[in-house]
């Protein structure tokens, strides 16, 4: 059976391991015109990194930074992120998670220095890097492979759906073949790959969403991990404007699932996955000040309790 991330980490490291959300300062090729402009329509100005320490500052002018500058700024970010965790626990081991925007989109030598500084810290046991499949060229893969010889490196790829029509509609900027190519090259390099899926994208029905899960379940080499979340409509995004227009015109492109509907879907999805797959996430965790729908996702404890009840027999909990 598949396994929860918390269980996997405790089994591997003998204690609870906490994630530190950090910022590399990288941008996104789907925003600056290299691939597209505006980014994915559901993506906020923070590039999914609203909770990251140092988001939006520190590493923006990478060419001006010395090695000492990089270490100083990184230390500040890690200290900030750790202080939040330490208010609730006596954590000793951490995942350095570079979350916002596309964290392999930039100068590879700068990224090598940054990620080496992060992974070399005694308390950091895993380096996790969020990115896009179209931003993992040979130089990046080689660099990540080297780092993986120091400590485990996880590469998080934002696929969201296997359906190219859906992807074009939310302006993803690459097709499924690009994902498959990047996935295979990363796995051949010995890296662990975690794939992100979004349930409830406009125009997709239940079977469409489960088809994406089945595709990932059949990947070879086998998928290491998955993050599943519900579609979130956030203020300030292109999708928010589309959502408002859809409501006004009554077109029905958007179907906001109820909590019961969503948790049923996740339970069915997880049951399709191989027993080696680690479940990194089962719900979204959007910023309260921006979230428009679904409001039930703000009650995180209630959602997690329902997910646990419905997936317990699959996850062995």
PDB file of C-alpha atoms in Angstrom:
ATOM      1  CA  UNK A   1       0.000   0.000   0.000  1.00  0.00           C
ATOM      2  CA  UNK A   2       1.060   3.628  -0.527  1.00  0.00           C
ATOM      3  CA  UNK A   3       2.589   5.404   2.449  1.00  0.00           C
ATOM      4  CA  UNK A   4       2.144   8.858   3.985  1.00  0.00           C
ATOM      5  CA  UNK A   5       5.133  11.185   3.887  1.00  0.00           C
ATOM      6  CA  UNK A   6       5.220  11.566   7.668  1.00  0.00           C
ATOM      7  CA  UNK A   7       5.391   7.790   8.089  1.00  0.00           C
ATOM      8  CA  UNK A   8       8.072   7.437   5.425  1.00  0.00           C
ATOM      9  CA  UNK A   9      10.238  10.131   7.034  1.00  0.00           C
ATOM     10  CA  UNK A  10       9.887   8.695  10.527  1.00  0.00           C
ATOM     11  CA  UNK A  11      10.740   5.200   9.269  1.00  0.00           C
ATOM     12  CA  UNK A  12      13.759   6.557   7.378  1.00  0.00           C
ATOM     13  CA  UNK A  13      15.155   9.081   9.868  1.00  0.00           C
ATOM     14  CA  UNK A  14      13.845   7.751  13.159  1.00  0.00           C
ATOM     15  CA  UNK A  15      11.984  10.943  14.038  1.00  0.00           C
ATOM     16  CA  UNK A  16       9.711  13.590  12.614  1.00  0.00           C
ATOM     17  CA  UNK A  17      11.257  15.700   9.841  1.00  0.00           C
ATOM     18  CA  UNK A  18       9.961  19.201   9.158  1.00  0.00           C
ATOM     19  CA  UNK A  19       9.842  21.170   5.922  1.00  0.00           C
ATOM     20  CA  UNK A  20      11.467  24.603   5.675  1.00  0.00           C
ATOM     21  CA  UNK A  21       9.903  26.577   2.807  1.00  0.00           C
ATOM     22  CA  UNK A  22      12.615  28.706   1.221  1.00  0.00           C
ATOM     23  CA  UNK A  23      13.060  30.997  -1.783  1.00  0.00           C
ATOM     24  CA  UNK A  24      15.796  30.722  -4.413  1.00  0.00           C
ATOM     25  CA  UNK A  25      14.864  33.985  -6.088  1.00  0.00           C
ATOM     26  CA  UNK A  26      14.259  32.216  -9.403  1.00  0.00           C
ATOM     27  CA  UNK A  27      11.551  33.445 -11.713  1.00  0.00           C
ATOM     28  CA  UNK A  28       9.438  31.510 -14.194  1.00  0.00           C
ATOM     29  CA  UNK A  29       9.820  31.194 -17.992  1.00  0.00           C
ATOM     30  CA  UNK A  30       6.044  31.195 -18.257  1.00  0.00           C
ATOM     31  CA  UNK A  31       5.960  34.732 -16.890  1.00  0.00           C
ATOM     32  CA  UNK A  32       8.921  36.504 -18.479  1.00  0.00           C
ATOM     33  CA  UNK A  33       8.114  35.690 -22.100  1.00  0.00           C
ATOM     34  CA  UNK A  34      10.606  32.848 -22.578  1.00  0.00           C
ATOM     35  CA  UNK A  35       7.770  30.304 -22.720  1.00  0.00           C
ATOM     36  CA  UNK A  36       4.786  32.538 -22.133  1.00  0.00           C
ATOM     37  CA  UNK A  37       3.459  35.456 -20.145  1.00  0.00           C
ATOM     38  CA  UNK A  38       1.115  35.650 -17.201  1.00  0.00           C
ATOM     39  CA  UNK A  39       2.016  32.213 -15.854  1.00  0.00           C
ATOM     40  CA  UNK A  40      -0.470  29.449 -15.178  1.00  0.00           C
ATOM     41  CA  UNK A  41      -3.876  31.051 -14.749  1.00  0.00           C
ATOM     42  CA  UNK A  42      -4.360  29.633 -11.226  1.00  0.00           C
ATOM     43  CA  UNK A  43      -0.953  30.852 -10.002  1.00  0.00           C
ATOM     44  CA  UNK A  44      -0.762  33.814  -7.628  1.00  0.00           C
ATOM     45  CA  UNK A  45       1.822  36.595  -7.706  1.00  0.00           C
ATOM     46  CA  UNK A  46       3.818  34.629  -5.124  1.00  0.00           C
ATOM     47  CA  UNK A  47       4.235  31.706  -7.504  1.00  0.00           C
ATOM     48  CA  UNK A  48       2.877  29.197  -4.956  1.00  0.00           C
ATOM     49  CA  UNK A  49       5.427  30.431  -2.437  1.00  0.00           C
ATOM     50  CA  UNK A  50       3.406  32.666  -0.150  1.00  0.00           C
ATOM     51  CA  UNK A  51       4.604  30.664   2.852  1.00  0.00           C
ATOM     52  CA  UNK A  52       8.272  30.633   1.834  1.00  0.00           C
ATOM     53  CA  UNK A  53      10.822  32.469   3.973  1.00  0.00           C
ATOM     54  CA  UNK A  54      12.440  35.315   2.070  1.00  0.00           C
ATOM     55  CA  UNK A  55       9.974  35.051  -0.812  1.00  0.00           C
ATOM     56  CA  UNK A  56      10.406  37.858  -3.279  1.00  0.00           C
ATOM     57  CA  UNK A  57      13.756  39.132  -2.031  1.00  0.00           C
ATOM     58  CA  UNK A  58      17.321  38.224  -1.246  1.00  0.00           C
ATOM     59  CA  UNK A  59      18.406  36.337  -4.359  1.00  0.00           C
ATOM     60  CA  UNK A  60      16.889  38.458  -7.141  1.00  0.00           C
ATOM     61  CA  UNK A  61      20.203  39.908  -8.382  1.00  0.00           C
ATOM     62  CA  UNK A  62      22.169  36.673  -8.433  1.00  0.00           C
ATOM     63  CA  UNK A  63      25.063  38.020 -10.507  1.00  0.00           C
ATOM     64  CA  UNK A  64      25.934  40.509  -7.764  1.00  0.00           C
ATOM     65  CA  UNK A  65      26.173  37.957  -4.969  1.00  0.00           C
ATOM     66  CA  UNK A  66      29.389  36.518  -3.602  1.00  0.00           C
ATOM     67  CA  UNK A  67      29.572  33.075  -2.030  1.00  0.00           C
ATOM     68  CA  UNK A  68      29.480  34.779   1.374  1.00  0.00           C
ATOM     69  CA  UNK A  69      26.368  36.748   0.352  1.00  0.00           C
ATOM     70  CA  UNK A  70      24.599  33.542  -0.666  1.00  0.00           C
ATOM     71  CA  UNK A  71      25.370  31.861   2.645  1.00  0.00           C
ATOM     72  CA  UNK A  72      24.339  34.937   4.654  1.00  0.00           C
ATOM     73  CA  UNK A  73      20.980  35.291   2.897  1.00  0.00           C
ATOM     74  CA  UNK A  74      20.314  31.549   3.055  1.00  0.00           C
ATOM     75  CA  UNK A  75      21.147  31.464   6.759  1.00  0.00           C
ATOM     76  CA  UNK A  76      18.651  34.264   7.353  1.00  0.00           C
ATOM     77  CA  UNK A  77      15.926  32.440   5.435  1.00  0.00           C
ATOM     78  CA  UNK A  78      16.543  29.155   7.238  1.00  0.00           C
ATOM     79  CA  UNK A  79      16.590  30.899  10.611  1.00  0.00           C
ATOM     80  CA  UNK A  80      13.268  32.591   9.808  1.00  0.00           C
ATOM     81  CA  UNK A  81      11.674  29.346   8.626  1.00  0.00           C
ATOM     82  CA  UNK A  82      13.020  27.351  11.587  1.00  0.00           C
ATOM     83  CA  UNK A  83      11.719  29.887  14.090  1.00  0.00           C
ATOM     84  CA  UNK A  84       8.181  29.246  12.862  1.00  0.00           C
ATOM     85  CA  UNK A  85       8.609  25.484  13.193  1.00  0.00           C
ATOM     86  CA  UNK A  86      10.303  25.661  16.580  1.00  0.00           C
ATOM     87  CA  UNK A  87       7.316  27.485  18.083  1.00  0.00           C
ATOM     88  CA  UNK A  88       5.395  24.222  17.775  1.00  0.00           C
ATOM     89  CA  UNK A  89       8.061  21.543  18.137  1.00  0.00           C
ATOM     90  CA  UNK A  90      11.603  20.660  19.148  1.00  0.00           C
ATOM     91  CA  UNK A  91      12.491  19.708  15.573  1.00  0.00           C
ATOM     92  CA  UNK A  92      16.046  18.622  14.799  1.00  0.00           C
ATOM     93  CA  UNK A  93      15.872  17.462  11.184  1.00  0.00           C
ATOM     94  CA  UNK A  94      14.599  19.397   8.191  1.00  0.00           C
ATOM     95  CA  UNK A  95      13.830  19.354   4.472  1.00  0.00           C
ATOM     96  CA  UNK A  96      15.167  22.431   2.665  1.00  0.00           C
ATOM     97  CA  UNK A  97      12.238  23.033   0.300  1.00  0.00           C
ATOM     98  CA  UNK A  98      12.693  25.623  -2.445  1.00  0.00           C
ATOM     99  CA  UNK A  99       9.072  26.128  -3.347  1.00  0.00           C
ATOM    100  CA  UNK A 100       8.155  29.354  -5.112  1.00  0.00           C
ATOM    101  CA  UNK A 101       8.263  29.748  -8.892  1.00  0.00           C
ATOM    102  CA  UNK A 102      10.740  27.591 -10.903  1.00  0.00           C
ATOM    103  CA  UNK A 103      13.814  26.717  -8.875  1.00  0.00           C
ATOM    104  CA  UNK A 104      15.957  25.373 -11.714  1.00  0.00           C
ATOM    105  CA  UNK A 105      15.336  28.424 -13.901  1.00  0.00           C
ATOM    106  CA  UNK A 106      18.492  30.453 -13.502  1.00  0.00           C
ATOM    107  CA  UNK A 107      22.255  30.415 -13.619  1.00  0.00           C
ATOM    108  CA  UNK A 108      23.313  26.843 -12.888  1.00  0.00           C
ATOM    109  CA  UNK A 109      26.515  27.914 -11.124  1.00  0.00           C
ATOM    110  CA  UNK A 110      24.593  30.167  -8.742  1.00  0.00           C
ATOM    111  CA  UNK A 111      22.074  27.392  -8.104  1.00  0.00           C
ATOM    112  CA  UNK A 112      24.889  24.920  -7.457  1.00  0.00           C
ATOM    113  CA  UNK A 113      26.336  27.235  -4.785  1.00  0.00           C
ATOM    114  CA  UNK A 114      22.936  27.893  -3.220  1.00  0.00           C
ATOM    115  CA  UNK A 115      21.791  24.284  -3.084  1.00  0.00           C
ATOM    116  CA  UNK A 116      25.193  23.049  -1.931  1.00  0.00           C
ATOM    117  CA  UNK A 117      25.072  25.543   0.933  1.00  0.00           C
ATOM    118  CA  UNK A 118      21.580  24.327   1.875  1.00  0.00           C
ATOM    119  CA  UNK A 119      22.247  20.588   1.646  1.00  0.00           C
ATOM    120  CA  UNK A 120      25.552  20.870   3.530  1.00  0.00           C
ATOM    121  CA  UNK A 121      23.889  22.068   6.730  1.00  0.00           C
ATOM    122  CA  UNK A 122      23.897  19.366   9.396  1.00  0.00           C
ATOM    123  CA  UNK A 123      20.211  19.725  10.241  1.00  0.00           C
ATOM    124  CA  UNK A 124      19.100  19.470   6.581  1.00  0.00           C
ATOM    125  CA  UNK A 125      18.577  15.822   5.612  1.00  0.00           C
ATOM    126  CA  UNK A 126      16.809  16.342   2.251  1.00  0.00           C
ATOM    127  CA  UNK A 127      16.898  18.981  -0.481  1.00  0.00           C
ATOM    128  CA  UNK A 128      13.550  19.415  -2.267  1.00  0.00           C
ATOM    129  CA  UNK A 129      13.289  21.598  -5.381  1.00  0.00           C
ATOM    130  CA  UNK A 130      10.062  22.660  -7.070  1.00  0.00           C
ATOM    131  CA  UNK A 131      10.344  23.219 -10.819  1.00  0.00           C
ATOM    132  CA  UNK A 132       8.879  22.728 -14.311  1.00  0.00           C
ATOM    133  CA  UNK A 133       9.672  19.856 -16.709  1.00  0.00           C
ATOM    134  CA  UNK A 134      10.868  22.345 -19.339  1.00  0.00           C
ATOM    135  CA  UNK A 135      13.533  23.720 -16.976  1.00  0.00           C
ATOM    136  CA  UNK A 136      15.621  20.626 -16.264  1.00  0.00           C
ATOM    137  CA  UNK A 137      18.247  20.673 -18.985  1.00  0.00           C
ATOM    138  CA  UNK A 138      21.355  18.449 -18.951  1.00  0.00           C
ATOM    139  CA  UNK A 139      23.401  20.915 -16.869  1.00  0.00           C
ATOM    140  CA  UNK A 140      20.703  21.087 -14.210  1.00  0.00           C
ATOM    141  CA  UNK A 141      20.246  17.322 -14.078  1.00  0.00           C
ATOM    142  CA  UNK A 142      24.027  16.842 -13.756  1.00  0.00           C
ATOM    143  CA  UNK A 143      24.166  19.378 -10.914  1.00  0.00           C
ATOM    144  CA  UNK A 144      21.277  17.752  -9.051  1.00  0.00           C
ATOM    145  CA  UNK A 145      22.844  14.328  -9.515  1.00  0.00           C
ATOM    146  CA  UNK A 146      26.036  15.575  -7.853  1.00  0.00           C
ATOM    147  CA  UNK A 147      24.075  16.977  -4.921  1.00  0.00           C
ATOM    148  CA  UNK A 148      22.182  13.690  -4.614  1.00  0.00           C
ATOM    149  CA  UNK A 149      25.511  12.054  -3.788  1.00  0.00           C
ATOM    150  CA  UNK A 150      25.704  14.264  -0.684  1.00  0.00           C
ATOM    151  CA  UNK A 151      22.144  13.830   0.577  1.00  0.00           C
ATOM    152  CA  UNK A 152      18.811  12.887  -1.043  1.00  0.00           C
ATOM    153  CA  UNK A 153      17.499  15.363  -3.611  1.00  0.00           C
ATOM    154  CA  UNK A 154      13.799  15.452  -4.454  1.00  0.00           C
ATOM    155  CA  UNK A 155      12.624  17.131  -7.650  1.00  0.00           C
ATOM    156  CA  UNK A 156       9.001  18.279  -7.583  1.00  0.00           C
ATOM    157  CA  UNK A 157       7.446  18.589 -11.045  1.00  0.00           C
ATOM    158  CA  UNK A 158       4.231  20.555 -11.531  1.00  0.00           C
ATOM    159  CA  UNK A 159       2.270  18.427 -13.989  1.00  0.00           C
ATOM    160  CA  UNK A 160      -1.273  19.148 -12.656  1.00  0.00           C
ATOM    161  CA  UNK A 161      -2.964  17.078 -15.413  1.00  0.00           C
ATOM    162  CA  UNK A 162      -2.014  14.742 -18.269  1.00  0.00           C
ATOM    163  CA  UNK A 163      -4.606  16.321 -20.558  1.00  0.00           C
ATOM    164  CA  UNK A 164      -2.961  18.794 -22.938  1.00  0.00           C
ATOM    165  CA  UNK A 165      -6.265  20.527 -23.775  1.00  0.00           C
ATOM    166  CA  UNK A 166      -6.761  21.342 -20.100  1.00  0.00           C
ATOM    167  CA  UNK A 167      -3.126  22.437 -19.798  1.00  0.00           C
ATOM    168  CA  UNK A 168      -3.418  24.816 -22.742  1.00  0.00           C
ATOM    169  CA  UNK A 169      -6.528  26.313 -21.183  1.00  0.00           C
ATOM    170  CA  UNK A 170      -4.670  27.226 -17.983  1.00  0.00           C
ATOM    171  CA  UNK A 171      -1.544  28.284 -19.900  1.00  0.00           C
ATOM    172  CA  UNK A 172       0.860  25.635 -18.572  1.00  0.00           C
ATOM    173  CA  UNK A 173       3.311  26.165 -21.400  1.00  0.00           C
ATOM    174  CA  UNK A 174       4.505  22.607 -22.082  1.00  0.00           C
ATOM    175  CA  UNK A 175       2.936  19.342 -23.234  1.00  0.00           C
ATOM    176  CA  UNK A 176       2.815  15.861 -21.751  1.00  0.00           C
ATOM    177  CA  UNK A 177       5.745  14.649 -23.859  1.00  0.00           C
ATOM    178  CA  UNK A 178       7.934  17.315 -22.247  1.00  0.00           C
ATOM    179  CA  UNK A 179       6.984  15.993 -18.808  1.00  0.00           C
ATOM    180  CA  UNK A 180       7.682  12.370 -19.806  1.00  0.00           C
ATOM    181  CA  UNK A 181      11.124  13.302 -21.162  1.00  0.00           C
ATOM    182  CA  UNK A 182      12.088  15.260 -18.047  1.00  0.00           C
ATOM    183  CA  UNK A 183      10.757  12.575 -15.728  1.00  0.00           C
ATOM    184  CA  UNK A 184      12.759   9.816 -17.387  1.00  0.00           C
ATOM    185  CA  UNK A 185      15.984  11.824 -17.455  1.00  0.00           C
ATOM    186  CA  UNK A 186      15.663  12.723 -13.772  1.00  0.00           C
ATOM    187  CA  UNK A 187      14.963   9.118 -12.817  1.00  0.00           C
ATOM    188  CA  UNK A 188      17.878   7.868 -14.941  1.00  0.00           C
ATOM    189  CA  UNK A 189      20.089  10.252 -12.945  1.00  0.00           C
ATOM    190  CA  UNK A 190      18.967   8.547  -9.723  1.00  0.00           C
ATOM    191  CA  UNK A 191      16.829  11.428  -8.459  1.00  0.00           C
ATOM    192  CA  UNK A 192      13.535  11.089  -6.601  1.00  0.00           C
ATOM    193  CA  UNK A 193      10.625  12.709  -8.432  1.00  0.00           C
ATOM    194  CA  UNK A 194       7.419  13.977  -6.833  1.00  0.00           C
ATOM    195  CA  UNK A 195       4.611  14.978  -9.203  1.00  0.00           C
ATOM    196  CA  UNK A 196       1.920  17.567  -8.482  1.00  0.00           C
ATOM    197  CA  UNK A 197      -1.697  17.034  -9.550  1.00  0.00           C
ATOM    198  CA  UNK A 198      -4.627  19.435  -9.216  1.00  0.00           C
ATOM    199  CA  UNK A 199      -8.132  18.008  -8.907  1.00  0.00           C
ATOM    200  CA  UNK A 200     -10.989  20.118 -10.223  1.00  0.00           C
ATOM    201  CA  UNK A 201      -9.399  22.009 -13.103  1.00  0.00           C
ATOM    202  CA  UNK A 202     -11.974  23.691 -15.362  1.00  0.00           C
ATOM    203  CA  UNK A 203     -13.434  21.327 -17.939  1.00  0.00           C
ATOM    204  CA  UNK A 204     -12.251  18.112 -16.279  1.00  0.00           C
ATOM    205  CA  UNK A 205     -14.636  15.518 -14.889  1.00  0.00           C
ATOM    206  CA  UNK A 206     -13.959  12.795 -12.338  1.00  0.00           C
ATOM    207  CA  UNK A 207     -12.775  10.299 -14.931  1.00  0.00           C
ATOM    208  CA  UNK A 208     -10.364  12.836 -16.450  1.00  0.00           C
ATOM    209  CA  UNK A 209      -8.773  13.354 -13.042  1.00  0.00           C
ATOM    210  CA  UNK A 210      -8.502   9.639 -12.298  1.00  0.00           C
ATOM    211  CA  UNK A 211      -6.977   9.116 -15.747  1.00  0.00           C
ATOM    212  CA  UNK A 212      -4.114  11.411 -14.701  1.00  0.00           C
ATOM    213  CA  UNK A 213      -3.610   9.318 -11.576  1.00  0.00           C
ATOM    214  CA  UNK A 214      -3.629   6.054 -13.536  1.00  0.00           C
ATOM    215  CA  UNK A 215      -1.046   7.472 -15.921  1.00  0.00           C
ATOM    216  CA  UNK A 216       1.271   8.291 -13.004  1.00  0.00           C
ATOM    217  CA  UNK A 217       0.635   4.904 -11.434  1.00  0.00           C
ATOM    218  CA  UNK A 218       1.825   3.224 -14.649  1.00  0.00           C
ATOM    219  CA  UNK A 219       5.000   5.309 -15.047  1.00  0.00           C
ATOM    220  CA  UNK A 220       8.275   3.440 -15.327  1.00  0.00           C
ATOM    221  CA  UNK A 221      10.544   3.819 -13.479  1.00  0.00           C
ATOM    222  CA  UNK A 222       7.947   3.967 -10.723  1.00  0.00           C
ATOM    223  CA  UNK A 223       6.845   7.290  -9.291  1.00  0.00           C
ATOM    224  CA  UNK A 224       8.498   8.192  -5.981  1.00  0.00           C
ATOM    225  CA  UNK A 225       5.882  10.563  -4.647  1.00  0.00           C
ATOM    226  CA  UNK A 226       2.759  12.557  -5.418  1.00  0.00           C
ATOM    227  CA  UNK A 227       1.146  15.761  -4.222  1.00  0.00           C
ATOM    228  CA  UNK A 228      -2.602  15.981  -4.756  1.00  0.00           C
ATOM    229  CA  UNK A 229      -4.541  19.140  -4.113  1.00  0.00           C
ATOM    230  CA  UNK A 230      -7.918  20.643  -4.853  1.00  0.00           C
ATOM    231  CA  UNK A 231      -8.141  23.528  -7.303  1.00  0.00           C
ATOM    232  CA  UNK A 232      -8.007  26.810  -5.425  1.00  0.00           C
ATOM    233  CA  UNK A 233      -9.447  30.022  -6.796  1.00  0.00           C
ATOM    234  CA  UNK A 234      -7.221  32.847  -5.528  1.00  0.00           C
ATOM    235  CA  UNK A 235      -7.868  36.571  -5.730  1.00  0.00           C
ATOM    236  CA  UNK A 236      -5.666  38.389  -8.204  1.00  0.00           C
ATOM    237  CA  UNK A 237      -5.224  35.457 -10.578  1.00  0.00           C
ATOM    238  CA  UNK A 238      -6.404  35.146 -14.167  1.00  0.00           C
ATOM    239  CA  UNK A 239      -8.452  32.133 -13.145  1.00  0.00           C
ATOM    240  CA  UNK A 240     -10.264  34.230 -10.539  1.00  0.00           C
ATOM    241  CA  UNK A 241     -11.447  36.572 -13.307  1.00  0.00           C
ATOM    242  CA  UNK A 242     -12.481  33.577 -15.412  1.00  0.00           C
ATOM    243  CA  UNK A 243     -14.360  32.174 -12.418  1.00  0.00           C
ATOM    244  CA  UNK A 244     -16.276  35.434 -11.942  1.00  0.00           C
ATOM    245  CA  UNK A 245     -17.122  35.581 -15.651  1.00  0.00           C
ATOM    246  CA  UNK A 246     -18.259  31.960 -15.568  1.00  0.00           C
ATOM    247  CA  UNK A 247     -20.595  32.667 -12.652  1.00  0.00           C
ATOM    248  CA  UNK A 248     -22.000  35.782 -14.309  1.00  0.00           C
ATOM    249  CA  UNK A 249     -22.673  34.025 -17.617  1.00  0.00           C
ATOM    250  CA  UNK A 250     -23.741  30.726 -16.069  1.00  0.00           C
ATOM    251  CA  UNK A 251     -21.426  28.771 -18.359  1.00  0.00           C
ATOM    252  CA  UNK A 252     -20.582  26.038 -15.849  1.00  0.00           C
ATOM    253  CA  UNK A 253     -16.897  25.623 -16.705  1.00  0.00           C
ATOM    254  CA  UNK A 254     -16.006  25.598 -13.016  1.00  0.00           C
ATOM    255  CA  UNK A 255     -17.215  22.884 -10.679  1.00  0.00           C
ATOM    256  CA  UNK A 256     -16.110  23.555  -7.109  1.00  0.00           C
ATOM    257  CA  UNK A 257     -16.204  20.189  -5.371  1.00  0.00           C
ATOM    258  CA  UNK A 258     -17.665  19.800  -1.909  1.00  0.00           C
ATOM    259  CA  UNK A 259     -15.393  18.486   0.813  1.00  0.00           C
ATOM    260  CA  UNK A 260     -17.158  15.118   0.695  1.00  0.00           C
ATOM    261  CA  UNK A 261     -16.815  14.898  -3.077  1.00  0.00           C
ATOM    262  CA  UNK A 262     -13.148  15.845  -2.994  1.00  0.00           C
ATOM    263  CA  UNK A 263     -12.166  13.475  -0.198  1.00  0.00           C
ATOM    264  CA  UNK A 264     -13.981  10.599  -1.916  1.00  0.00           C
ATOM    265  CA  UNK A 265     -12.034  11.348  -5.095  1.00  0.00           C
ATOM    266  CA  UNK A 266      -8.672  11.468  -3.289  1.00  0.00           C
ATOM    267  CA  UNK A 267      -9.354   8.148  -1.574  1.00  0.00           C
ATOM    268  CA  UNK A 268     -10.119   6.547  -4.930  1.00  0.00           C
ATOM    269  CA  UNK A 269      -7.024   8.115  -6.489  1.00  0.00           C
ATOM    270  CA  UNK A 270      -4.646   6.935  -3.776  1.00  0.00           C
ATOM    271  CA  UNK A 271      -5.967   3.381  -4.065  1.00  0.00           C
ATOM    272  CA  UNK A 272      -4.751   3.361  -7.684  1.00  0.00           C
ATOM    273  CA  UNK A 273      -1.123   4.140  -6.820  1.00  0.00           C
ATOM    274  CA  UNK A 274       1.703   1.617  -6.365  1.00  0.00           C
ATOM    275  CA  UNK A 275       2.646   0.678  -2.813  1.00  0.00           C
ATOM    276  CA  UNK A 276       6.038   2.335  -3.282  1.00  0.00           C
ATOM    277  CA  UNK A 277       4.496   5.775  -3.853  1.00  0.00           C
ATOM    278  CA  UNK A 278       4.847   8.254  -0.996  1.00  0.00           C
ATOM    279  CA  UNK A 279       1.840  10.542  -0.514  1.00  0.00           C
ATOM    280  CA  UNK A 280       3.291  13.995   0.120  1.00  0.00           C
ATOM    281  CA  UNK A 281       0.026  15.920   0.134  1.00  0.00           C
ATOM    282  CA  UNK A 282      -3.689  15.247  -0.118  1.00  0.00           C
ATOM    283  CA  UNK A 283      -5.133  18.774   0.056  1.00  0.00           C
ATOM    284  CA  UNK A 284      -4.260  22.347  -0.826  1.00  0.00           C
ATOM    285  CA  UNK A 285      -3.180  24.897   1.751  1.00  0.00           C
ATOM    286  CA  UNK A 286      -3.838  28.293   0.187  1.00  0.00           C
ATOM    287  CA  UNK A 287      -3.395  31.692   1.857  1.00  0.00           C
ATOM    288  CA  UNK A 288      -6.531  32.674   3.778  1.00  0.00           C
ATOM    289  CA  UNK A 289      -6.433  36.283   2.557  1.00  0.00           C
ATOM    290  CA  UNK A 290      -6.505  35.216  -1.107  1.00  0.00           C
ATOM    291  CA  UNK A 291      -8.729  32.132  -1.124  1.00  0.00           C
ATOM    292  CA  UNK A 292     -12.132  32.478  -2.787  1.00  0.00           C
ATOM    293  CA  UNK A 293     -13.051  28.806  -3.308  1.00  0.00           C
ATOM    294  CA  UNK A 294     -13.354  26.242  -1.839  1.00  0.00           C
ATOM    295  CA  UNK A 295     -13.746  27.845   1.578  1.00  0.00           C
ATOM    296  CA  UNK A 296     -14.063  24.455   3.266  1.00  0.00           C
ATOM    297  CA  UNK A 297     -10.329  23.942   2.642  1.00  0.00           C
ATOM    298  CA  UNK A 298      -9.600  26.568   5.308  1.00  0.00           C
ATOM    299  CA  UNK A 299     -10.748  24.061   7.945  1.00  0.00           C
ATOM    300  CA  UNK A 300      -7.595  22.026   7.482  1.00  0.00           C
ATOM    301  CA  UNK A 301      -8.048  19.822  10.542  1.00  0.00           C
ATOM    302  CA  UNK A 302     -11.557  18.770   9.510  1.00  0.00           C
ATOM    303  CA  UNK A 303     -10.445  18.019   5.949  1.00  0.00           C
ATOM    304  CA  UNK A 304      -7.472  15.965   7.156  1.00  0.00           C
ATOM    305  CA  UNK A 305      -9.685  14.019   9.538  1.00  0.00           C
ATOM    306  CA  UNK A 306     -12.054  13.165   6.712  1.00  0.00           C
ATOM    307  CA  UNK A 307      -9.189  12.211   4.407  1.00  0.00           C
ATOM    308  CA  UNK A 308      -7.682  10.010   7.116  1.00  0.00           C
ATOM    309  CA  UNK A 309     -10.995   8.268   7.661  1.00  0.00           C
ATOM    310  CA  UNK A 310     -11.403   7.574   3.942  1.00  0.00           C
ATOM    311  CA  UNK A 311      -7.806   6.641   3.114  1.00  0.00           C
ATOM    312  CA  UNK A 312      -6.771   4.862   6.309  1.00  0.00           C
ATOM    313  CA  UNK A 313      -7.194   1.367   4.920  1.00  0.00           C
ATOM    314  CA  UNK A 314      -5.116   2.300   1.862  1.00  0.00           C
ATOM    315  CA  UNK A 315      -2.345   4.108   3.765  1.00  0.00           C
ATOM    316  CA  UNK A 316      -2.228   1.651   6.659  1.00  0.00           C
ATOM    317  CA  UNK A 317      -3.283   4.181   9.319  1.00  0.00           C
TER     318      UNK A 317
END
